[in-house]
Backbone as ProteinMPNN parsed JSONL, in Angstrom:
{"seq_chain_A": "RVAPPGARRAPLAAGSRPPRLLALAALTPTKDQRTLVRALSAVRDLDWTARLVGPIDADPDYAAAVEAEIAAAGLTGRATVTGPKVGAALEAEWAAADLLVLPSRTETFGLVVLEALAHGVPAVVGAGTGAVEALAAGAEAGGAAPGRAVPPGEPAALAATLRAWLTTPALRDAWAHAARTRRTGLPGWDLTAAQVLGALG", "coords_chain_A": {"N_chain_A": [[23.589, -13.629, -7.604], [20.196, -12.555, -7.806], [16.948, -13.59, -7.164], [14.009, -12.181, -7.96], [11.08, -11.572, -5.916], [7.949, -13.225, -6.555], [4.514, -12.779, -7.654], [1.322, -13.755, -6.657], [-1.486, -14.775, -8.623], [-4.372, -12.749, -8.63], [-7.738, -11.625, -7.844], [-9.214, -8.799, -9.526], [-9.424, -5.729, -7.868], [-12.431, -4.175, -6.797], [-12.818, -1.763, -5.563], [-14.053, 1.137, -3.698], [-16.651, 3.445, -2.662], [-16.99, 6.112, -0.578], [-13.519, 6.663, -1.676], [-11.278, 4.07, -0.691], [-8.563, 3.744, 1.415], [-5.855, 1.614, 1.997], [-3.76, 0.364, 4.431], [-1.514, -1.984, 4.84], [0.141, -3.74, 7.019], [2.192, -4.756, 9.8], [1.646, -3.006, 12.855], [4.023, -0.946, 13.603], [6.88, 1.101, 14.557], [8.666, 1.195, 12.373], [7.06, 0.699, 10.139], [5.475, 2.886, 10.346], [2.799, 3.966, 10.776], [1.819, 6.129, 12.184], [2.64, 8.435, 10.892], [1.009, 8.208, 8.655], [-1.547, 8.511, 9.852], [-1.368, 11.163, 10.724], [-1.149, 12.43, 8.266], [-3.644, 11.767, 7.213], [-5.258, 13.205, 8.942], [-4.768, 15.732, 8.008], [-6.142, 15.757, 5.651], [-8.758, 15.584, 6.285], [-10.969, 16.979, 5.494], [-11.779, 15.951, 3.13], [-13.449, 13.278, 1.305], [-13.193, 10.006, 2.297], [-12.239, 6.693, 3.368], [-10.229, 4.741, 5.613], [-8.288, 1.833, 6.17], [-6.379, 0.21, 8.494], [-4.633, -2.454, 8.452], [-3.318, -5.273, 9.999], [-0.987, -7.062, 12.176], [-1.138, -6.238, 15.659], [0.332, -6.85, 17.808], [3.086, -6.898, 17.675], [4.331, -4.588, 18.53], [2.846, -3.5, 20.999], [2.557, -1.059, 22.43], [3.091, 0.875, 20.502], [1.034, 0.341, 18.681], [-1.156, 1.012, 20.28], [-0.649, 3.727, 20.529], [-1.054, 4.569, 17.913], [-3.82, 4.11, 17.626], [-4.737, 5.857, 19.602], [-3.957, 8.271, 18.503], [-5.53, 8.358, 16.223], [-8.057, 8.66, 17.427], [-7.67, 11.118, 18.78], [-7.387, 12.808, 16.635], [-9.9, 12.931, 15.69], [-10.774, 11.004, 13.919], [-12.009, 8.608, 14.284], [-13.904, 5.906, 13.156], [-13.557, 6.621, 10.551], [-10.883, 6.089, 9.979], [-9.668, 2.986, 10.587], [-8.319, 0.616, 12.769], [-7.791, -2.681, 12.285], [-6.573, -5.024, 13.133], [-4.945, -8.218, 12.411], [-5.619, -9.773, 9.222], [-6.575, -12.611, 7.337], [-6.82, -14.991, 4.607], [-10.121, -15.231, 3.316], [-11.075, -12.939, 4.56], [-8.963, -11.137, 4.318], [-8.828, -10.965, 1.538], [-11.231, -9.668, 1.107], [-10.613, -7.151, 2.081], [-8.706, -6.323, 0.184], [-10.365, -6.327, -2.088], [-12.001, -4.144, -1.641], [-10.294, -2.024, -1.716], [-8.831, 1.043, -2.894], [-6.415, 2.345, -2.959], [-3.187, 1.519, -1.94], [-1.344, 2.37, 0.905], [1.826, 2.71, 1.975], [3.778, 3.808, 4.181], [6.368, 3.238, 5.064], [9.496, 3.549, 6.819], [11.717, 2.07, 6.239], [12.214, -0.575, 3.903], [12.908, -3.79, 2.713], [12.067, -4.872, 0.302], [9.194, -4.865, -0.227], [6.865, -6.584, -0.495], [4.119, -6.459, -0.21], [3.4, -4.459, -1.922], [3.62, -5.64, -4.429], [1.506, -7.417, -4.105], [-0.589, -5.6, -4.046], [-0.462, -4.547, -6.691], [-1.026, -6.888, -8.058], [-3.691, -7.066, -7.547], [-4.557, -4.952, -8.982], [-4.345, -2.504, -7.733], [-3.155, 0.703, -7.09], [-0.253, 2.285, -5.482], [1.131, 4.199, -2.779], [4.291, 4.822, -1.603], [7.191, 4.703, 0.605], [9.825, 6.828, -0.233], [13.11, 5.939, -1.334], [13.147, 3.43, -0.224], [12.928, -0.203, -0.366], [10.434, -0.658, -1.347], [9.986, 0.981, -3.491], [11.257, -0.267, -5.607], [9.595, -2.49, -5.821], [7.278, -1.214, -6.672], [7.907, -0.666, -9.257], [7.791, -3.089, -10.485], [7.15, -5.327, -13.156], [7.018, -3.38, -15.065], [7.061, -1.757, -18.244], [9.504, -0.192, -20.338], [9.397, 3.248, -19.948], [6.792, 3.145, -19.12], [3.757, 4.184, -17.446], [3.664, 5.171, -14.004], [2.278, 3.275, -11.326], [1.423, 4.81, -9.06], [3.129, 6.578, -6.403], [6.218, 7.661, -4.901], [6.974, 8.933, -1.71], [8.66, 11.153, 0.605], [9.82, 9.448, 3.465], [8.408, 9.608, 6.777], [7.334, 12.162, 6.686], [4.602, 13.776, 7.217], [3.283, 15.949, 5.943], [4.102, 15.844, 3.267], [3.086, 13.362, 2.509], [0.375, 13.858, 2.936], [-0.081, 15.828, 0.995], [0.228, 14.352, -1.346], [-1.85, 12.484, -1.049], [-4.024, 14.253, -1.044], [-3.876, 15.277, -3.646], [-4.398, 12.931, -5.088], [-6.969, 12.28, -4.19], [-8.5, 14.42, -5.055], [-8.212, 14.722, -7.745], [-9.542, 13.391, -10.38], [-8.445, 12.508, -12.838], [-5.836, 11.805, -12.158], [-6.275, 9.736, -10.317], [-7.49, 7.9, -12.057], [-5.39, 7.463, -13.868], [-3.388, 6.282, -12.269], [-4.762, 3.989, -11.447], [-5.206, 2.732, -13.908], [-2.56, 2.251, -14.689], [-1.782, 0.48, -12.669], [-3.443, -1.694, -13.198], [-2.531, -2.384, -15.686], [0.106, -3.147, -15.08], [-0.475, -5.365, -13.625], [-0.823, -7.538, -15.34], [1.73, -8.083, -16.142], [3.3, -8.926, -14.061], [5.836, -10.923, -12.511], [5.403, -14.383, -11.842], [5.362, -16.706, -9.016], [6.317, -19.055, -10.001], [8.268, -18.349, -11.846], [10.14, -17.178, -10.144], [10.858, -19.441, -8.634], [12.005, -21.004, -10.659], [14.234, -19.454, -11.296], [15.676, -19.594, -8.911], [16.203, -22.342, -8.783], [17.726, -22.544, -11.095], [19.963, -21.063, -10.354], [20.974, -22.677, -8.39], [21.779, -24.727, -9.865]], "CA_chain_A": [[22.358, -13.48, -8.369], [19.01, -12.339, -6.986], [15.673, -13.97, -7.778], [13.003, -11.279, -7.403], [9.852, -12.235, -5.481], [6.848, -13.284, -7.504], [3.199, -12.356, -7.185], [0.273, -14.718, -6.981], [-2.593, -14.218, -9.392], [-5.396, -12.299, -7.695], [-8.87, -10.945, -8.479], [-9.127, -7.351, -9.661], [-10.17, -5.018, -6.827], [-13.556, -3.364, -7.259], [-12.734, -0.447, -4.954], [-15.145, 1.585, -2.834], [-17.031, 4.846, -2.67], [-15.843, 6.933, -0.954], [-12.297, 5.892, -1.891], [-10.754, 3.334, 0.46], [-7.115, 3.628, 1.554], [-5.484, 0.409, 2.733], [-2.392, 0.265, 4.953], [-1.427, -3.401, 5.205], [1.45, -3.985, 7.631], [2.198, -4.751, 11.257], [1.728, -1.659, 13.41], [5.339, -0.776, 14.223], [7.491, 2.376, 14.165], [9.277, 1.104, 11.046], [5.991, 0.839, 9.14], [5.172, 4.314, 10.5], [1.393, 4.326, 10.575], [1.505, 7.423, 12.792], [2.763, 9.426, 9.813], [-0.211, 8.097, 7.854], [-2.667, 9.107, 10.583], [-1.196, 12.619, 10.686], [-1.495, 12.853, 6.905], [-5.097, 11.664, 7.08], [-5.84, 14.328, 9.666], [-4.621, 16.926, 7.165], [-7.097, 15.686, 4.528], [-10.042, 15.179, 6.865], [-12.042, 17.693, 4.809], [-12.136, 15.196, 1.929], [-14.249, 12.073, 1.528], [-12.393, 8.788, 2.19], [-12.097, 5.854, 4.553], [-8.924, 4.086, 5.658], [-8.206, 0.597, 6.957], [-5.027, -0.129, 8.909], [-4.768, -3.896, 8.631], [-2.064, -5.943, 10.313], [-0.804, -7.427, 13.581], [-0.956, -5.149, 16.622], [1.049, -7.366, 18.975], [4.539, -6.789, 17.521], [4.69, -3.456, 19.387], [1.534, -3.077, 21.508], [2.552, 0.352, 22.81], [2.982, 1.666, 19.277], [-0.32, 0.152, 18.159], [-2.045, 1.815, 21.116], [-0.407, 5.128, 20.188], [-1.724, 4.81, 16.627], [-5.263, 4.21, 17.874], [-4.972, 7.087, 20.354], [-3.802, 9.397, 17.581], [-6.747, 8.364, 15.402], [-9.126, 9.237, 18.238], [-7.372, 12.525, 19.043], [-7.574, 13.555, 15.385], [-11.31, 12.907, 15.319], [-10.916, 10.144, 12.742], [-12.652, 7.348, 14.642], [-14.967, 5.57, 12.219], [-13.054, 6.822, 9.19], [-9.637, 5.325, 9.957], [-9.949, 1.862, 11.473], [-7.316, -0.421, 13.0], [-8.582, -3.917, 12.255], [-5.839, -6.226, 13.496], [-4.554, -9.012, 11.241], [-6.633, -10.434, 8.395], [-6.042, -13.661, 6.465], [-7.809, -15.718, 3.82], [-11.218, -14.496, 2.698], [-11.185, -11.616, 5.179], [-7.943, -10.292, 3.697], [-9.249, -10.721, 0.153], [-12.286, -8.657, 1.148], [-9.943, -5.852, 2.224], [-8.152, -5.984, -1.128], [-11.452, -6.065, -3.033], [-12.573, -2.828, -1.365], [-9.233, -1.012, -1.696], [-8.548, 1.88, -4.062], [-5.018, 2.782, -2.902], [-2.348, 1.036, -0.848], [-0.432, 3.38, 1.446], [2.892, 2.033, 2.72], [4.691, 4.906, 4.499], [7.49, 2.672, 5.818], [10.784, 4.237, 6.83], [12.619, 1.153, 5.54], [11.647, -1.8, 3.34], [13.885, -4.488, 1.884], [11.483, -4.977, -1.035], [7.823, -4.38, -0.26], [6.052, -7.609, -1.151], [2.721, -6.051, -0.195], [3.169, -3.635, -3.115], [3.323, -6.605, -5.495], [0.141, -7.908, -3.874], [-1.49, -4.54, -4.485], [-0.483, -4.52, -8.151], [-1.709, -8.099, -8.512], [-5.127, -6.779, -7.443], [-4.847, -3.75, -9.757], [-4.44, -1.381, -6.798], [-1.93, 1.504, -7.058], [0.348, 2.399, -4.155], [2.026, 5.274, -2.358], [5.313, 4.147, -0.804], [8.268, 5.534, 1.103], [10.958, 7.012, -1.142], [14.377, 5.435, -0.843], [12.982, 2.102, 0.361], [12.781, -1.27, -1.342], [9.087, -0.642, -1.914], [10.047, 1.674, -4.784], [11.57, -1.318, -6.584], [8.38, -3.283, -6.014], [6.327, -0.411, -7.436], [8.328, -0.709, -10.659], [7.72, -4.463, -10.99], [6.285, -5.567, -14.301], [6.913, -2.181, -15.895], [7.745, -1.637, -19.52], [10.272, 1.052, -20.425], [8.575, 4.415, -20.197], [5.42, 2.935, -18.684], [3.28, 5.058, -16.383], [3.82, 4.638, -12.652], [1.017, 3.007, -10.638], [1.511, 5.391, -7.735], [4.17, 7.581, -6.186], [7.055, 7.549, -3.706], [7.027, 10.177, -0.942], [9.698, 11.08, 1.64], [9.342, 8.819, 4.701], [8.378, 10.399, 7.996], [6.909, 13.535, 6.422], [3.145, 13.774, 7.041], [2.817, 16.971, 4.996], [4.333, 15.351, 1.908], [2.11, 12.3, 2.26], [-0.942, 14.491, 2.836], [-0.174, 16.506, -0.303], [0.018, 13.317, -2.362], [-3.209, 11.962, -0.883], [-4.973, 15.281, -1.478], [-3.86, 15.304, -5.111], [-5.065, 11.722, -5.586], [-8.389, 12.313, -3.839], [-9.21, 15.539, -5.686], [-7.913, 14.779, -9.179], [-9.996, 12.141, -10.99], [-7.535, 12.049, -13.896], [-4.702, 11.155, -11.506], [-6.774, 8.445, -9.818], [-7.689, 7.008, -13.203], [-4.083, 7.114, -14.444], [-2.736, 5.315, -11.383], [-5.505, 2.729, -11.499], [-4.931, 2.103, -15.207], [-1.184, 1.752, -14.663], [-1.74, -0.701, -11.798], [-4.086, -2.82, -13.888], [-1.62, -2.777, -16.76], [1.212, -3.872, -14.45], [-1.009, -6.631, -13.107], [-0.657, -8.611, -16.32], [3.141, -8.325, -16.415], [4.043, -9.296, -12.857], [6.385, -12.284, -12.51], [4.78, -15.311, -10.903], [6.294, -17.441, -8.156], [6.943, -20.116, -10.783], [9.491, -17.783, -12.407], [11.09, -17.056, -9.033], [11.357, -20.784, -8.323], [12.887, -21.436, -11.745], [15.493, -18.723, -11.175], [16.401, -20.154, -7.768], [16.705, -23.662, -9.186], [18.795, -22.328, -12.064], [21.157, -20.609, -9.645], [21.518, -23.816, -7.651], [22.407, -25.509, -10.92]], "C_chain_A": [[21.172, -13.362, -7.423], [17.783, -12.754, -7.78], [14.589, -13.078, -7.181], [11.758, -12.044, -6.983], [8.8, -12.227, -6.579], [5.567, -12.773, -6.878], [2.185, -13.414, -7.58], [-0.814, -14.021, -7.792], [-3.743, -13.898, -8.438], [-6.535, -11.632, -8.445], [-8.65, -9.434, -8.528], [-9.992, -6.684, -8.595], [-11.277, -4.174, -7.445], [-13.483, -1.944, -6.724], [-13.991, -0.086, -4.19], [-15.493, 3.035, -3.137], [-17.602, 5.169, -1.3], [-14.577, 6.098, -1.103], [-11.759, 5.29, -0.592], [-9.233, 3.25, 0.381], [-6.821, 2.407, 2.413], [-4.022, 0.499, 3.138], [-2.259, -1.141, 5.523], [-0.019, -3.704, 5.697], [1.266, -4.079, 9.136], [2.336, -3.318, 11.76], [3.018, -1.541, 14.22], [5.911, 0.575, 13.805], [8.113, 2.341, 12.774], [8.239, 1.27, 9.942], [5.35, 2.22, 9.204], [3.73, 4.696, 10.177], [1.035, 5.665, 11.211], [1.665, 8.555, 11.771], [1.524, 9.396, 8.93], [-1.378, 8.772, 8.558], [-2.569, 10.631, 10.558], [-1.51, 13.175, 9.299], [-3.004, 12.809, 6.695], [-5.799, 12.805, 7.802], [-5.808, 15.599, 8.824], [-5.56, 16.921, 5.967], [-8.48, 15.281, 5.031], [-11.227, 15.869, 6.203], [-12.516, 16.962, 3.562], [-12.85, 13.903, 2.303], [-13.4, 10.833, 1.281], [-12.633, 7.94, 3.433], [-10.733, 5.18, 4.473], [-8.991, 2.874, 6.573], [-6.738, 0.31, 7.23], [-5.061, -1.584, 9.341], [-3.402, -4.501, 8.928], [-1.942, -6.225, 11.796], [-0.557, -6.204, 14.466], [-0.124, -5.591, 17.819], [2.568, -7.304, 18.836], [5.086, -5.666, 18.399], [3.385, -2.878, 19.936], [1.472, -1.602, 21.889], [2.407, 1.243, 21.58], [1.575, 1.55, 18.693], [-1.324, 0.985, 18.957], [-1.887, 3.301, 20.805], [-1.07, 5.495, 18.863], [-3.222, 4.998, 16.847], [-5.596, 5.481, 18.641], [-4.884, 8.307, 19.444], [-5.001, 9.497, 16.637], [-7.883, 9.04, 16.16], [-8.905, 10.732, 18.46], [-7.592, 13.395, 17.813], [-9.033, 13.604, 14.944], [-11.606, 12.038, 14.116], [-11.542, 8.793, 13.062], [-13.845, 7.1, 13.716], [-14.581, 5.8, 10.77], [-11.751, 6.07, 8.973], [-9.756, 4.233, 11.015], [-8.766, 0.916, 11.546], [-8.06, -1.739, 13.161], [-7.904, -5.098, 12.919], [-5.533, -7.027, 12.242], [-5.755, -9.599, 10.513], [-5.934, -11.47, 7.519], [-7.179, -14.243, 5.64], [-8.857, -14.813, 3.209], [-11.363, -13.094, 3.273], [-10.163, -10.651, 4.587], [-8.311, -9.983, 2.25], [-10.359, -9.679, 0.093], [-11.701, -7.255, 1.311], [-9.358, -5.403, 0.887], [-9.267, -5.602, -2.102], [-12.012, -4.656, -2.874], [-11.566, -1.694, -1.492], [-9.136, -0.246, -3.011], [-7.087, 2.312, -4.119], [-4.343, 2.139, -1.702], [-1.44, 2.178, -0.407], [0.558, 2.665, 2.356], [3.964, 3.073, 3.064], [5.944, 4.47, 5.257], [8.74, 3.539, 5.722], [11.859, 3.389, 6.155], [11.813, -0.029, 5.028], [12.75, -2.474, 2.542], [13.366, -4.646, 0.461], [10.074, -4.405, -1.072], [6.907, -5.339, -0.989], [4.583, -7.216, -1.208], [2.397, -5.157, -1.39], [2.894, -4.528, -4.32], [1.913, -7.152, -5.344], [-0.87, -6.87, -4.325], [-1.602, -4.517, -6.004], [-1.18, -5.743, -8.716], [-3.222, -7.947, -8.438], [-5.521, -5.548, -8.261], [-4.983, -2.505, -8.907], [-3.125, -0.599, -6.819], [-1.445, 1.707, -5.629], [1.132, 3.692, -4.001], [2.997, 4.659, -1.366], [6.366, 5.149, -0.34], [9.414, 5.613, 0.108], [12.233, 6.48, -0.501], [14.297, 4.091, -0.163], [12.845, 1.064, -0.75], [11.408, -1.327, -1.971], [9.046, 0.07, -3.256], [10.358, 0.673, -5.89], [10.34, -2.165, -6.873], [7.365, -2.53, -6.861], [6.649, -0.43, -8.925], [8.189, -2.093, -11.274], [6.746, -4.569, -12.156], [6.178, -4.407, -15.256], [7.62, -2.36, -17.223], [8.471, -0.303, -19.541], [9.34, 2.21, -20.772], [7.135, 4.274, -19.759], [5.041, 3.86, -17.536], [3.419, 4.378, -15.026], [2.455, 4.416, -12.011], [1.046, 3.548, -9.215], [2.671, 6.356, -7.64], [4.959, 7.24, -4.93], [7.13, 8.913, -3.031], [8.092, 10.048, 0.142], [9.152, 10.448, 2.919], [9.34, 9.806, 5.867], [7.951, 11.834, 7.82], [5.404, 13.568, 6.157], [2.654, 14.779, 6.006], [2.987, 16.512, 3.554], [3.341, 14.254, 1.556], [0.718, 12.885, 2.099], [-1.119, 15.179, 1.487], [-0.432, 15.507, -1.42], [-1.391, 12.752, -2.269], [-4.249, 12.978, -1.344], [-5.035, 15.346, -3.004], [-4.619, 14.112, -5.673], [-6.568, 11.793, -5.35], [-9.17, 13.365, -4.619], [-9.004, 15.628, -7.192], [-8.327, 13.471, -9.843], [-9.049, 11.614, -12.063], [-6.325, 11.34, -13.305], [-5.112, 9.795, -10.961], [-6.911, 7.449, -10.957], [-6.356, 6.55, -13.789], [-3.369, 6.088, -13.582], [-3.43, 3.963, -11.442], [-5.229, 1.995, -12.808], [-3.529, 1.514, -15.229], [-1.077, 0.494, -13.805], [-2.349, -1.91, -12.492], [-3.238, -3.305, -15.057], [-0.461, -3.59, -16.2], [0.777, -5.265, -14.017], [-0.742, -7.789, -14.055], [0.805, -8.959, -16.566], [3.955, -8.747, -15.213], [4.602, -10.704, -12.975], [5.668, -13.141, -11.482], [5.826, -16.01, -10.052], [6.96, -18.587, -8.906], [8.248, -19.624, -11.413], [10.561, -17.628, -11.329], [11.708, -18.404, -8.708], [12.333, -21.267, -9.389], [14.24, -20.739, -11.663], [16.333, -19.253, -10.018], [17.008, -21.501, -8.135], [17.851, -23.524, -10.186], [20.087, -21.894, -11.398], [21.817, -21.748, -8.881], [22.178, -24.821, -8.591], [22.285, -26.98, -10.826]], "O_chain_A": [[21.146, -13.993, -6.366], [17.593, -12.33, -8.92], [14.279, -13.211, -5.998], [11.406, -13.047, -7.604], [8.77, -11.332, -7.424], [5.544, -12.381, -5.711], [2.195, -13.906, -8.708], [-1.026, -12.817, -7.655], [-4.05, -14.685, -7.543], [-6.341, -11.127, -9.551], [-7.975, -8.869, -7.668], [-11.162, -7.033, -8.435], [-11.086, -3.539, -8.483], [-14.013, -1.019, -7.339], [-14.895, -0.91, -4.048], [-14.73, 3.754, -3.783], [-18.596, 4.568, -0.892], [-14.56, 4.937, -0.696], [-11.786, 5.925, 0.463], [-8.682, 2.747, -0.599], [-7.466, 2.194, 3.439], [-3.147, 0.688, 2.293], [-2.828, -1.448, 6.571], [0.899, -3.901, 4.901], [0.301, -3.547, 9.685], [3.053, -2.512, 11.167], [3.09, -1.978, 15.369], [5.475, 1.142, 12.803], [8.093, 3.347, 12.065], [8.507, 1.91, 8.925], [4.751, 2.675, 8.23], [3.475, 5.622, 9.408], [0.045, 6.282, 10.818], [0.904, 9.522, 11.791], [1.041, 10.444, 8.502], [-2.122, 9.527, 7.934], [-3.579, 11.314, 10.388], [-2.07, 14.264, 9.174], [-3.577, 13.705, 6.075], [-6.816, 13.313, 7.33], [-6.705, 16.437, 8.914], [-5.759, 17.956, 5.331], [-9.274, 14.704, 4.288], [-12.362, 15.409, 6.327], [-13.55, 17.316, 2.995], [-12.854, 13.489, 3.462], [-12.93, 10.628, 0.162], [-13.169, 8.424, 4.43], [-10.153, 5.062, 3.393], [-9.659, 2.887, 7.607], [-5.943, 0.181, 6.298], [-5.467, -1.904, 10.458], [-2.441, -4.269, 8.194], [-2.709, -5.686, 12.595], [0.138, -5.266, 14.076], [0.104, -4.808, 18.741], [3.279, -7.627, 19.788], [6.182, -5.783, 18.948], [2.873, -1.889, 19.412], [0.441, -0.959, 21.693], [1.691, 2.243, 21.61], [0.994, 2.546, 18.262], [-2.231, 1.589, 18.385], [-2.864, 4.049, 20.814], [-1.586, 6.602, 18.708], [-3.821, 5.934, 16.316], [-6.614, 6.119, 18.372], [-5.647, 9.261, 19.597], [-5.434, 10.597, 16.293], [-8.587, 9.887, 15.611], [-9.841, 11.523, 18.344], [-7.938, 14.571, 17.927], [-9.364, 14.241, 13.944], [-12.559, 12.286, 13.378], [-11.6, 7.92, 12.196], [-14.687, 7.977, 13.522], [-15.199, 5.244, 9.862], [-11.535, 5.483, 7.913], [-9.924, 4.524, 12.199], [-8.263, 0.462, 10.519], [-8.87, -1.89, 14.076], [-8.568, -6.082, 13.245], [-5.823, -6.579, 11.132], [-6.784, -9.884, 11.125], [-4.834, -11.232, 7.02], [-8.353, -14.018, 5.933], [-8.539, -13.762, 2.653], [-11.732, -12.163, 2.557], [-10.467, -9.476, 4.378], [-8.123, -8.857, 1.79], [-10.428, -8.895, -0.854], [-12.222, -6.289, 0.753], [-9.496, -4.242, 0.503], [-9.117, -4.645, -2.862], [-12.446, -4.043, -3.848], [-11.937, -0.525, -1.388], [-9.331, -0.803, -4.091], [-6.569, 2.612, -5.195], [-4.854, 2.201, -0.584], [-0.843, 2.866, -1.234], [0.18, 2.089, 3.376], [4.946, 3.213, 2.335], [6.516, 5.257, 6.011], [9.007, 4.171, 4.701], [12.8, 3.923, 5.568], [10.835, -0.436, 5.656], [13.454, -1.815, 1.778], [14.143, -4.564, -0.491], [9.797, -3.529, -1.891], [6.255, -4.975, -1.967], [3.875, -7.593, -2.142], [1.248, -5.102, -1.827], [2.035, -4.213, -5.143], [1.202, -7.332, -6.334], [-1.893, -7.211, -4.918], [-2.706, -4.473, -6.547], [-1.855, -5.653, -9.742], [-3.955, -8.611, -9.171], [-6.682, -5.14, -8.244], [-5.655, -1.552, -9.3], [-2.07, -1.188, -6.587], [-2.136, 1.347, -4.676], [1.714, 4.207, -4.955], [2.576, 4.039, -0.39], [6.427, 6.281, -0.819], [9.919, 4.586, -0.345], [12.414, 6.56, 0.714], [15.281, 3.643, 0.425], [12.669, 1.406, -1.919], [11.222, -1.964, -3.008], [8.168, -0.202, -4.075], [9.794, 0.751, -6.981], [10.071, -2.517, -8.022], [6.668, -3.133, -7.677], [5.764, -0.233, -9.758], [8.442, -2.261, -12.467], [5.665, -3.979, -12.142], [5.346, -4.424, -16.163], [8.648, -3.031, -17.311], [8.084, 0.623, -18.827], [8.597, 2.16, -21.752], [6.327, 5.174, -19.991], [5.895, 4.27, -16.75], [3.303, 3.158, -14.917], [1.569, 5.261, -12.131], [0.73, 2.827, -8.268], [3.143, 6.888, -8.645], [4.438, 6.61, -4.01], [7.326, 9.93, -3.697], [8.398, 8.932, 0.562], [8.11, 10.88, 3.412], [10.166, 10.717, 5.93], [8.177, 12.655, 8.709], [4.97, 13.408, 5.017], [1.709, 14.496, 5.269], [2.122, 16.759, 2.713], [2.815, 14.215, 0.444], [-0.039, 12.461, 1.225], [-2.199, 15.117, 0.9], [-1.213, 15.775, -2.334], [-2.054, 12.559, -3.288], [-5.245, 12.608, -1.965], [-6.116, 15.456, -3.583], [-5.393, 14.254, -6.62], [-7.353, 11.407, -6.216], [-10.375, 13.216, -4.823], [-9.56, 16.511, -7.844], [-7.538, 12.526, -9.869], [-8.868, 10.402, -12.185], [-5.834, 10.373, -13.887], [-4.387, 8.814, -11.121], [-6.499, 6.296, -10.839], [-6.206, 5.387, -14.163], [-2.804, 5.126, -14.103], [-2.777, 2.92, -11.483], [-5.04, 0.779, -12.814], [-3.326, 0.407, -15.729], [-0.369, -0.447, -14.164], [-1.83, -3.021, -12.385], [-3.229, -4.494, -15.377], [-0.082, -4.609, -16.778], [1.559, -6.215, -14.041], [-0.462, -8.903, -13.612], [1.102, -10.009, -17.135], [5.17, -8.913, -15.317], [3.921, -11.595, -13.484], [5.362, -12.682, -10.381], [7.024, -15.923, -10.324], [8.032, -19.048, -8.515], [9.217, -20.377, -11.509], [11.737, -17.909, -11.563], [12.921, -18.514, -8.527], [13.361, -21.864, -9.073], [15.274, -21.352, -11.928], [17.556, -19.351, -10.126], [18.172, -21.773, -7.841], [18.821, -24.28, -10.14], [21.174, -22.295, -11.813], [23.039, -21.795, -8.737], [23.006, -25.638, -8.187], [22.794, -27.698, -11.687]]}, "name": "protein", "num_of_chains": 1, "seq": "RVAPPGARRAPLAAGSRPPRLLALAALTPTKDQRTLVRALSAVRDLDWTARLVGPIDADPDYAAAVEAEIAAAGLTGRATVTGPKVGAALEAEWAAADLLVLPSRTETFGLVVLEALAHGVPAVVGAGTGAVEALAAGAEAGGAAPGRAVPPGEPAALAATLRAWLTTPALRDAWAHAARTRRTGLPGWDLTAAQVLGALG"}
């Protein structure tokens, strides 16, 4: 038996103008922020900002490569590597976010996607990863998806999805509405704990 992770109750994100993309993960090849940077370079003609939040010491060479790629693409000041954030500083990142982007090549579940939905923030995730399951959390049968799954490691596919989201207000509104709807149906950690205790009998 598997007890799915829960989500803590969180304030609804207010978002930003221009739209703010949030990538919340350690900077590592598995999380694949370089694919995100390449996708952002392909939509540089549009109005947005991006925050790459997470530890940079797990793979310092990769983190340096991400920052170098941001600079080479001319995205300095628009795409920012912040390092890790916790507590109020992390909540401020969530409050300003309009879309979580998690281009991971692999994910066992994608707890950060649950955190996004708990804040009413939609997400773009890697197809075929555990993050897809997280994106479906709290869904009713036939309910609208609060985001989309894209093929991992394909900047063009991610860029196409970001361009559609950035240029189609109806799509942005639909994803945001779906995320806020999911927010009320997410399982809490109390349910997870009860399931674990029940399994232990």
